[in-house]
Coordinates of C-alpha atoms and ligand atoms in Angstrom, one line a residue:
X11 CA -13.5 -1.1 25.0
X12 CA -14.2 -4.0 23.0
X13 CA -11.3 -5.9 21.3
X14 CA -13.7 -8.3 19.3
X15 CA -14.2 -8.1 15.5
X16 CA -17.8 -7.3 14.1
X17 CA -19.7 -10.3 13.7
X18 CA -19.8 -8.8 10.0
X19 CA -16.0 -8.8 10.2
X20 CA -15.8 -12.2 11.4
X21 CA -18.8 -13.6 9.0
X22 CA -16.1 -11.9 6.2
X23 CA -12.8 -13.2 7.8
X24 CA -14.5 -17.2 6.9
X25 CA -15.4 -16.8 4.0
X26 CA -11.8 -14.8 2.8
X27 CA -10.0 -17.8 4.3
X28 CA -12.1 -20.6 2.8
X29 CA -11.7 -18.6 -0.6
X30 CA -7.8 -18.7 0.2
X31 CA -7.8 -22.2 1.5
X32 CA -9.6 -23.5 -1.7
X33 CA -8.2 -21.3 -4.7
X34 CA -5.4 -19.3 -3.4
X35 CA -3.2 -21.4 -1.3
X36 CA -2.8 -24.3 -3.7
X37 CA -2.2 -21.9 -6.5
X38 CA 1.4 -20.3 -4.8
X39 CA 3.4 -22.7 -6.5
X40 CA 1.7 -22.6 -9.8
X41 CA 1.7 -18.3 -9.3
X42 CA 5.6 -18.5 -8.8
X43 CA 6.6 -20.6 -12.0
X44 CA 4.3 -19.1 -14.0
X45 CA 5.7 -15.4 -13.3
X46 CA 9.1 -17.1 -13.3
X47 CA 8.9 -17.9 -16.6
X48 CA 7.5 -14.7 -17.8
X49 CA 3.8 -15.3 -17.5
X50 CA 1.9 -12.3 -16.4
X51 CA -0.9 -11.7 -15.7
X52 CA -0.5 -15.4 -14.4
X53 CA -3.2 -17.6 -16.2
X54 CA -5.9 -18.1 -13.4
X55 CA -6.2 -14.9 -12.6
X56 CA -9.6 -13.3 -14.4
X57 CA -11.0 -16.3 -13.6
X58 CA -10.3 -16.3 -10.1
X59 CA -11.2 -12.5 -10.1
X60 CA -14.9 -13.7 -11.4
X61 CA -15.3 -16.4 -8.5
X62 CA -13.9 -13.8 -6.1
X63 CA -16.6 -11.4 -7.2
X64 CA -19.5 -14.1 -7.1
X65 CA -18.9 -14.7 -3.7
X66 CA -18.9 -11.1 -2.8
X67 CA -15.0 -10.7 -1.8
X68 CA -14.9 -7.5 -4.0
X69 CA -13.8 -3.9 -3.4
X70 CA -14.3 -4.6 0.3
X71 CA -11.3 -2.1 1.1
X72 CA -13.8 0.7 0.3
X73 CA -16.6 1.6 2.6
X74 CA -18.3 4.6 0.6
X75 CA -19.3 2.1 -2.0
X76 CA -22.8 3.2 -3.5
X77 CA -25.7 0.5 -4.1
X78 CA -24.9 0.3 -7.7
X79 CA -21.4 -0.3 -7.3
X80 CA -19.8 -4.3 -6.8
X81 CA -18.4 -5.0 -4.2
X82 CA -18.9 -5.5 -0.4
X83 CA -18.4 -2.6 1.6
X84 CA -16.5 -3.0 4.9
X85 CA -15.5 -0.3 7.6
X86 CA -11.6 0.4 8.0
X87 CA -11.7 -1.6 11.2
X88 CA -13.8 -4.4 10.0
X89 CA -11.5 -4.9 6.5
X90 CA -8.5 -5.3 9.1
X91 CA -8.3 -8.5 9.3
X92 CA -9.4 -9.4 5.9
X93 CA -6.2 -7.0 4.5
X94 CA -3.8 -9.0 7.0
X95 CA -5.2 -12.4 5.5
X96 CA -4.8 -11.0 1.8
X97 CA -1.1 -10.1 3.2
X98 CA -0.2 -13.1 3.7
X99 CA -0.3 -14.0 -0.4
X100 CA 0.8 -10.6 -2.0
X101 CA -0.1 -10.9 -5.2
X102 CA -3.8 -12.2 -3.8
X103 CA -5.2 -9.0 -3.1
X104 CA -6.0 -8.3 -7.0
X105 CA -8.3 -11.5 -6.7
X106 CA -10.3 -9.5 -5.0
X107 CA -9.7 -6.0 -6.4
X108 CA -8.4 -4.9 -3.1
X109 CA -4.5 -4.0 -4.7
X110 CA -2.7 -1.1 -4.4
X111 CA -2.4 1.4 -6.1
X112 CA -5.6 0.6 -7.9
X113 CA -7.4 0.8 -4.4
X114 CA -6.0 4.3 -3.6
X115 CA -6.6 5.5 -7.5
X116 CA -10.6 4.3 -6.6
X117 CA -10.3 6.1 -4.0
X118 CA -9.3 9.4 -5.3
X119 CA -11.7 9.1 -8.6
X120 CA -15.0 8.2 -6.2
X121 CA -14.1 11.5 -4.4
X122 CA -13.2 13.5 -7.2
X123 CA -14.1 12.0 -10.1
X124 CA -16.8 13.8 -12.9
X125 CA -19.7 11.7 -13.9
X126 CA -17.6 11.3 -17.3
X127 CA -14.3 10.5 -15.6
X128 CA -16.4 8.3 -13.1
X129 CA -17.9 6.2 -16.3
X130 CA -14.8 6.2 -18.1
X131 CA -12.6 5.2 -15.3
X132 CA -13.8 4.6 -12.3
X133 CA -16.1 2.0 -14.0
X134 CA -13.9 -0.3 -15.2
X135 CA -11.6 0.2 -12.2
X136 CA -14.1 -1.2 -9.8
X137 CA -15.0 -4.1 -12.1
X138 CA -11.3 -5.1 -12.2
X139 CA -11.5 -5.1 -16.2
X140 CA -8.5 -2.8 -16.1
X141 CA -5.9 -1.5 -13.5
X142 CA -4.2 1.7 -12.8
X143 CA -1.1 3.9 -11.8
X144 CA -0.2 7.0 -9.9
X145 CA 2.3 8.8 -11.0
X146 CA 4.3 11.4 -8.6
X147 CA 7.6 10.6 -8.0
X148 CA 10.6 12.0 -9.9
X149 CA 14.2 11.0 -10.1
X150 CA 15.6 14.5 -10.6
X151 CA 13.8 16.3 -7.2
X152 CA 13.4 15.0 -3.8
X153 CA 9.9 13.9 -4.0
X154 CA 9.2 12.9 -0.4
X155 CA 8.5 16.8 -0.6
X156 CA 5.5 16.5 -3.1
X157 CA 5.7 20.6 -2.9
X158 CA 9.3 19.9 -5.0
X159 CA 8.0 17.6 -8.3
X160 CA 8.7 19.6 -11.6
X161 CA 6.3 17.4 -14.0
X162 CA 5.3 20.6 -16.3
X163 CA 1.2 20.6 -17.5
X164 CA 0.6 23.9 -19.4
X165 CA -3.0 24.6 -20.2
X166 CA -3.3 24.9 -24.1
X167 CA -6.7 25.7 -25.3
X168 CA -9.0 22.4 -24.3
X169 CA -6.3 20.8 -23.5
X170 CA -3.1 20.4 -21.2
X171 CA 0.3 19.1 -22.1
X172 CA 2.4 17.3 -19.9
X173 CA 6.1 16.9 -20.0
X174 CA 8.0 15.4 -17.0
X175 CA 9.8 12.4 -16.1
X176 CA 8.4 9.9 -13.0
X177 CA 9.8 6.5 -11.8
X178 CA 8.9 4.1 -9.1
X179 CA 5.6 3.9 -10.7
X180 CA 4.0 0.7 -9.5
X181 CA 1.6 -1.0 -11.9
X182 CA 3.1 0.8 -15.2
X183 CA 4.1 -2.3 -16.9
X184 CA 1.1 -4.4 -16.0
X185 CA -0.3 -4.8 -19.6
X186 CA -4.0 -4.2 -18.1
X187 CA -2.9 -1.1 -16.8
X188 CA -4.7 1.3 -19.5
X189 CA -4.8 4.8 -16.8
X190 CA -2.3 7.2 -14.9
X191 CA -3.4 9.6 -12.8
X192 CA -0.3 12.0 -13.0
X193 CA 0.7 14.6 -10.6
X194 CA 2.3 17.8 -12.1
X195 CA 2.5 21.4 -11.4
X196 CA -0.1 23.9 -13.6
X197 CA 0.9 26.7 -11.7
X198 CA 4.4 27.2 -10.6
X199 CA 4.4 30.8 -9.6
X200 CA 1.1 30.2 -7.1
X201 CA 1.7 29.6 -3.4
X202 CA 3.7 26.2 -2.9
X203 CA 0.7 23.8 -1.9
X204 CA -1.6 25.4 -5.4
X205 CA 0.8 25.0 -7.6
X206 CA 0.0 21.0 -8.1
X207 CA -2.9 19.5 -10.3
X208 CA -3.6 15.5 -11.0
X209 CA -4.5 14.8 -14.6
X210 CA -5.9 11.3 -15.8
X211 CA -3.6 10.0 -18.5
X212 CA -4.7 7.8 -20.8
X213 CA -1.9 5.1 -20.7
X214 CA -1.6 4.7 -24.5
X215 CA -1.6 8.9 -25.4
X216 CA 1.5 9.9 -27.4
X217 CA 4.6 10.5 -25.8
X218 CA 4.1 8.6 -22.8
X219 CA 7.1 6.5 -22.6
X220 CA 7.8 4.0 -20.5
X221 CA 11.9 3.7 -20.2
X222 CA 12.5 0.6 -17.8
X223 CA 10.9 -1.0 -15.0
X224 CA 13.8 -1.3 -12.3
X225 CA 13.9 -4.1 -10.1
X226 CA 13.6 -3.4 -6.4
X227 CA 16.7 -5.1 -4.2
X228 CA 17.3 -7.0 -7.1
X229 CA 13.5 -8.4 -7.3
X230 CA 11.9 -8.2 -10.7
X231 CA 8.4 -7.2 -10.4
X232 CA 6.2 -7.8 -13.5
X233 CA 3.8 -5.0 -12.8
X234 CA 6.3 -2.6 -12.9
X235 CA 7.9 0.2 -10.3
X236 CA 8.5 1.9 -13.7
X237 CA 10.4 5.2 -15.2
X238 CA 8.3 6.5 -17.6
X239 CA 8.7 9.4 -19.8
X240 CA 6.2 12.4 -20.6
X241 CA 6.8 14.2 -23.6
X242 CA 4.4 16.4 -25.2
X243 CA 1.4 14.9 -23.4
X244 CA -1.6 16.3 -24.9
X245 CA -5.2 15.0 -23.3
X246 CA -8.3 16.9 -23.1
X247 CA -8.3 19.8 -20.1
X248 CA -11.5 17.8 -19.0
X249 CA -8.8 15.2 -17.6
X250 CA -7.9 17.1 -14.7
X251 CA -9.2 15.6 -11.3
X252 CA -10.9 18.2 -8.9
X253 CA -9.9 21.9 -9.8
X254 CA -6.8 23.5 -10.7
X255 CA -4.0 23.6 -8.2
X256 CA -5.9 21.3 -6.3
X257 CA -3.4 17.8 -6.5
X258 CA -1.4 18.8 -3.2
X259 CA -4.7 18.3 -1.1
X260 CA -5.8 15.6 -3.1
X261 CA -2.4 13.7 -2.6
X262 CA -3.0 14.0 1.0
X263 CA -6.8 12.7 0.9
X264 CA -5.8 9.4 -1.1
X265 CA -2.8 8.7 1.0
X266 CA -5.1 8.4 4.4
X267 CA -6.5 5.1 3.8
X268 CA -4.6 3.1 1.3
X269 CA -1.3 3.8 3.7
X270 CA -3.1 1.7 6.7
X271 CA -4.2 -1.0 4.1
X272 CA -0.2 -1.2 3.3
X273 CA 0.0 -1.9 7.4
X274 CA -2.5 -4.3 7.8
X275 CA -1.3 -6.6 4.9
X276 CA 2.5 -5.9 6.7
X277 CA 1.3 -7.5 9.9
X278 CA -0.2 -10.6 7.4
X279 CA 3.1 -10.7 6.2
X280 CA 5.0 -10.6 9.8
X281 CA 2.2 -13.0 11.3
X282 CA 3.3 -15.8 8.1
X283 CA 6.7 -15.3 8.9
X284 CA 6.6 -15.8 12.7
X285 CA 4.2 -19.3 12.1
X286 CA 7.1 -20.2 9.7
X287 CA 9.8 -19.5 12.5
X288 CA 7.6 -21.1 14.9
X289 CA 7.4 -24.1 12.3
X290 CA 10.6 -24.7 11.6
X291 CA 12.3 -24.0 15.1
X292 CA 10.6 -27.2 16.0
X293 CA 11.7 -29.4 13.5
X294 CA 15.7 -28.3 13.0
X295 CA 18.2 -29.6 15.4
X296 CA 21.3 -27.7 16.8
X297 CA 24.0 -28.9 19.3
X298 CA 22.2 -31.5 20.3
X299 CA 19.0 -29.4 20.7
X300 CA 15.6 -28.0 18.6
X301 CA 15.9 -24.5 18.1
X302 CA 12.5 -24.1 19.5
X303 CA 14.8 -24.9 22.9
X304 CA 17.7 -22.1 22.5
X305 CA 16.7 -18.7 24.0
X306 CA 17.7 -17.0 21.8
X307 CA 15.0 -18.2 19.2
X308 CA 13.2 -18.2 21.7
X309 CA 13.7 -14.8 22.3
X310 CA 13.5 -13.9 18.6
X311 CA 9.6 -15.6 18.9
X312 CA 8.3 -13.7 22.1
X313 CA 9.8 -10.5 20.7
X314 CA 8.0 -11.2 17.0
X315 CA 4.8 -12.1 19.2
X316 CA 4.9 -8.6 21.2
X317 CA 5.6 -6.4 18.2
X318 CA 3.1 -7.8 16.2
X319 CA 0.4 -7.4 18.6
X320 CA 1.4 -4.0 19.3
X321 CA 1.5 -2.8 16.0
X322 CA -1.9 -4.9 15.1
X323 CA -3.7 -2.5 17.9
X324 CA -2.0 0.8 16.5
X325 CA -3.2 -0.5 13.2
X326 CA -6.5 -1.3 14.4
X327 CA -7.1 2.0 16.3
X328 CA -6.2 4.6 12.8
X329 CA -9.0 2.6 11.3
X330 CA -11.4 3.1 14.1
X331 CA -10.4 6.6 14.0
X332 CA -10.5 7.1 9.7
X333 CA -14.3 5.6 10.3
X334 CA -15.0 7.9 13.2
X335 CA -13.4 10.9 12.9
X336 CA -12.3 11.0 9.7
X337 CA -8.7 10.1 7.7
X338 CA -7.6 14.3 8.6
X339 CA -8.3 14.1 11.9
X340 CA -6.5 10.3 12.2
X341 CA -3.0 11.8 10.6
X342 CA -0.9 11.1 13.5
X343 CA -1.9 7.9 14.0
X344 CA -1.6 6.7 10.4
X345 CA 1.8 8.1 10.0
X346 CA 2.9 6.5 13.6
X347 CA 1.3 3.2 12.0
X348 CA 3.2 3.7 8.8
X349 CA 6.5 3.7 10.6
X350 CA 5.7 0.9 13.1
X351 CA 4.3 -1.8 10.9
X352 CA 7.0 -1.8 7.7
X353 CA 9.9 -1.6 10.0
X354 CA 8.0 -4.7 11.9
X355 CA 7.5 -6.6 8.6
X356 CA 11.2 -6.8 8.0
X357 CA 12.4 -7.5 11.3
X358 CA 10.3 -10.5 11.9
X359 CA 10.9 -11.5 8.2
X360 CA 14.2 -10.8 8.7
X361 CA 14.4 -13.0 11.7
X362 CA 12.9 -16.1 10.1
X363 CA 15.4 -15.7 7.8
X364 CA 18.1 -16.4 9.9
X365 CA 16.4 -19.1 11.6
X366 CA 16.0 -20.8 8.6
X367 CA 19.9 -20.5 7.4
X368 CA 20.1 -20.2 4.1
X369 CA 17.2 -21.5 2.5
X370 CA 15.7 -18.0 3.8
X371 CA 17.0 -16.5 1.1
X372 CA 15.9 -18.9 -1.6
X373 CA 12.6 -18.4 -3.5
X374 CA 12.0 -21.9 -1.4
X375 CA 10.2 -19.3 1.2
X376 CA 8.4 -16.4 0.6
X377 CA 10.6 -14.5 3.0
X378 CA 12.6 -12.6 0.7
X379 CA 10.2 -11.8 -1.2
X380 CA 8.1 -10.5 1.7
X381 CA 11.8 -8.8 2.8
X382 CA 12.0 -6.8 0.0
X383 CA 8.2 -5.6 -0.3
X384 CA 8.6 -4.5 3.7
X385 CA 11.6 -2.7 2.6
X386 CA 10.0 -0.6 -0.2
X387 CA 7.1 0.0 2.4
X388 CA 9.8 2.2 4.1
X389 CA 9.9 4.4 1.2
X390 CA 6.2 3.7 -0.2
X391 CA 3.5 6.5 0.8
X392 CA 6.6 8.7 2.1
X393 CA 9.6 7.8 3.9
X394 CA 9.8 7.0 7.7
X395 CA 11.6 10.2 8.3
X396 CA 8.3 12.5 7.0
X397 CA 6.5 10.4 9.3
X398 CA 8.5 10.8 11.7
X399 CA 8.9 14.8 10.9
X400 CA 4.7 14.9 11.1
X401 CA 4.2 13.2 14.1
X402 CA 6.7 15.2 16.5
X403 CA 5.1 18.4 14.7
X404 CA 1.9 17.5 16.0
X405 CA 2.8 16.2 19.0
X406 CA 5.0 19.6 19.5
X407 CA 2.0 21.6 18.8
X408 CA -0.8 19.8 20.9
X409 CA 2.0 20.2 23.7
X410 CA 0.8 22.9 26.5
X411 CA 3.9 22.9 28.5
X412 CA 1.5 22.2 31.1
X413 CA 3.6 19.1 32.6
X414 CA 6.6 21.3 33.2
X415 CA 4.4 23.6 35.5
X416 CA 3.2 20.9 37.7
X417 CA 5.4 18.7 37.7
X418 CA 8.9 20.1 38.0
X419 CA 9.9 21.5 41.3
X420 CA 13.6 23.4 40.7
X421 CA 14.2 25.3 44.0
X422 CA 13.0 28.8 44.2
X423 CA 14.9 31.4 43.0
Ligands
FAD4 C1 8.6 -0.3 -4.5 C2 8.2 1.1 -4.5 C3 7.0 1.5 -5.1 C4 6.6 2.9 -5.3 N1 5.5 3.2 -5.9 C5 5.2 4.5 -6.2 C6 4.1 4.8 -7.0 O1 3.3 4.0 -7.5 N2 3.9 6.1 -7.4 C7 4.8 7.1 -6.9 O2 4.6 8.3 -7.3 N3 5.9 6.8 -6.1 C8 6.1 5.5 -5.8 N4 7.2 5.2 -5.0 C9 8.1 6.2 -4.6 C10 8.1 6.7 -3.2 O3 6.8 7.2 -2.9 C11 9.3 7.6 -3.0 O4 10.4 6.9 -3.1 C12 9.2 8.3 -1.6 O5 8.2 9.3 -1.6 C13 10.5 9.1 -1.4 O6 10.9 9.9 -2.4 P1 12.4 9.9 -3.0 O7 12.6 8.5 -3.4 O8 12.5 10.9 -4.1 O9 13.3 10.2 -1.8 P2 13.9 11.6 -1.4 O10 12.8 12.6 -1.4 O11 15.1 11.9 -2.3 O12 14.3 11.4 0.1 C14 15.5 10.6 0.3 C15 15.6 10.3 1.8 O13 15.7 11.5 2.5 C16 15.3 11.4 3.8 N5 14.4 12.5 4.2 C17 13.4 13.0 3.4 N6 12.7 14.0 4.0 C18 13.2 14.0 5.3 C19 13.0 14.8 6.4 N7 12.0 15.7 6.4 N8 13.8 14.6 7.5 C20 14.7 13.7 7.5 N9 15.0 12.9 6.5 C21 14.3 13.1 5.4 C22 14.6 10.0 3.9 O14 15.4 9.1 4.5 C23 14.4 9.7 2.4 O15 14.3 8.3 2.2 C24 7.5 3.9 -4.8 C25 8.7 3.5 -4.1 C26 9.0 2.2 -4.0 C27 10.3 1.8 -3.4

């Protein structure tokens, strides 16, 4: 086993950290008045975006890139790091085209896209001239079961109309977001996993509406984790992704790698905030004493320094596996990463917090705002307790009881 990076990975990892030493880095302050004040998207970014793209840090989340197509392609393993340095700086991964949910939405269209719906929107997408949403979640069904949304597209004719009503839909409000890829049922009366299609929504069509973009623990975020509104949708029935009753098994082919991108940038996020402890436990004094010197910071730092590591190798091995065996036949270890890595994000962010009194909850650090992205991650790509539900089926049914045989020794009856 070899626990280097690719020298491909490594060549990468530079050149992403000189690109966020020289334009991002300097920019944070400049990012967080500017969005403070209502200025989104914040003014550098299309030019950043072009520099990005001229050094070739574009689309490097996704490896089936074709020749013609920008951007750099990068295994799962080897764009590992680069997702954990991009993690760091939230909003930098759309410098470099590498933001969810526009990376999942490229995703799904170069797998299922038509040559039309590949011009039209998959285009674009992949230059970074416009952005994206996916739309499945409802506030009237419990939609952690994707098998329950109610989002209604009839066929009529050419075309399909949509009515239903979705929130948490991240991206919505970004005023470059011109696309939704919407999931809704065309079928209810087939069996439960046919009855779902994904149409591509136009985001100016008539009768999409979007209601209000709630904020998320109280954090306002410009791009929207929006309620929107379908009434009377009509777009052509040449919008619909793949085949008819086909959006259950589609959900479950874009959800494979865009949920371990999420958990690499976490681990960015926890690694920031355990430098930061480690920072500032050496300069604050207590009773006499750094903090650096009372256990149980001291404590708080090994533990950070354990967990990350361990959930940077879990991490690392569901990429390996998505490259070599495929995201299907990696399923149990990206849901066991999806539940490890947010849950590590906000208890080592968590941590600094307290370390640093209350400053930790001032926009002074980036801690809360890294808190409440961790805490949405809980939610994001399907809640803990589905994980949690898939891996112990899996691990129930790869069981063969064939411990119990050898290894338990009750007296003979
Ligand atoms: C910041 C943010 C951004 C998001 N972005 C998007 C987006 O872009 N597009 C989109 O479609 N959705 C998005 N979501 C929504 C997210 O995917 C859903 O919130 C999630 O799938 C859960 O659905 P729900 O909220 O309806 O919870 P419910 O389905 O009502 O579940 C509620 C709770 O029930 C429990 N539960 C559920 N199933 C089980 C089980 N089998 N066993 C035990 N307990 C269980 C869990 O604790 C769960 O949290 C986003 C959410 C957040 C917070």
């Amino acid at each position: 086993m070899d626990f280097a990076f690719s020298p491909r990975s490594q060549e990468m990892r530079q050149k992403l950290q000189g690109f966020m030493d020289a334009h991002i880095l300097p920019r944070i302050r400049q990012h967080h008045e500017e969005t403070h004040a209502g200025q989104f998207p914040v003014s550098f970014m299309e030019d950043l975006k072009k520099l990005a793209r001229e050094e070739g840090l574009w689309n490097m989340f996704l490896p089936s890139l074709k020749e013609d197509e920008p951007g750099t392609p990068l295994s799962n393993l080897d764009y590992a790091p680069l997702a954990e340095i991009m993690g760091r700086v939230p909003w930098s991964a759309e410098v470099f085209n590498c933001n969810a949910p526009d990376t999942g939405n490229m995703e799904l269209l170069h797998m299922f896209a038509t040559p039309e719906q590949r011009e039209q929107w998959l285009e674009p997408l992949l230059n970074g001239e416009i952005r994206s949403a996916f739309a499945m979640t409802e506030p009237d069904v419990a939609s952690s079961d994707a098998t329950n949304i109610t989002t209604s597209m009839r066929r009529e004719g050419d075309e399909y109309v949509i009515n239903g009503r979705k929130w948490f839909i991240t991206n919505a409000t970004h005023p470059n977001c011109k696309v939704f890829i919407v999931m809704g049922k065309t079928d209810p009366d087939a069996d439960t996993h046919k009855q779902q299609s994904m149409i591509i929504v136009p985001r100016d069509t008539p009768g999409v509406e979007i209601v209000r973009n709630p904020t998320v623990l109280n954090h306002h975020a410009p791009e929207g984790h929006a309620e929107i509104l379908f009434t009377n949708v009509r777009v052509p029935a040449s919008n619909l992704l793949g085949e008819e009753g086909s959006g259950f098994a589609l959900a479950q082919a874009r959800l494979g790698p865009g949920r371990i991108h999420h958990c690499m940038r976490s681990i960015g996020a926890a690694e920031l905030a355990l430098e930061l402890m480690v920072d500032r436990s050496q300069e604050r004094k207590t009773f006499g004493k750094h903090l650096s010197q009372q256990g149980v910071i001291r404590e708080w730092i090994a533990k950070s320094r354990i967990e990350i590591e361990q959930a940077r190798l879990l991490t690392l091995k569901a990429a390996w596996m998505i490259d070599n065996v495929g995201a299907k036949a990696a399923r149990k270890e990206i849901s066991m990463i999806k539940v490890v890595a947010p849950a590590l994000h906000t208890r080592v962010t968590d941590r600094a917090m307290q370390l640093f009194g209350a400053m930790g909850l001032t926009p002074d650090t980036p801690l809360a705002d890294h808190y409440t992205w961790g805490r949405a991650l809980r939610f994001a790509d399907g809640p803990d307790e589905v994980h949690l539900q898939s891996i112990a089926k899996m691990e129930l049914r790869e069981s063969n009881r064939g411990a119990s045989e050898t290894y338990l020794t009750p007296p003979k009856r």
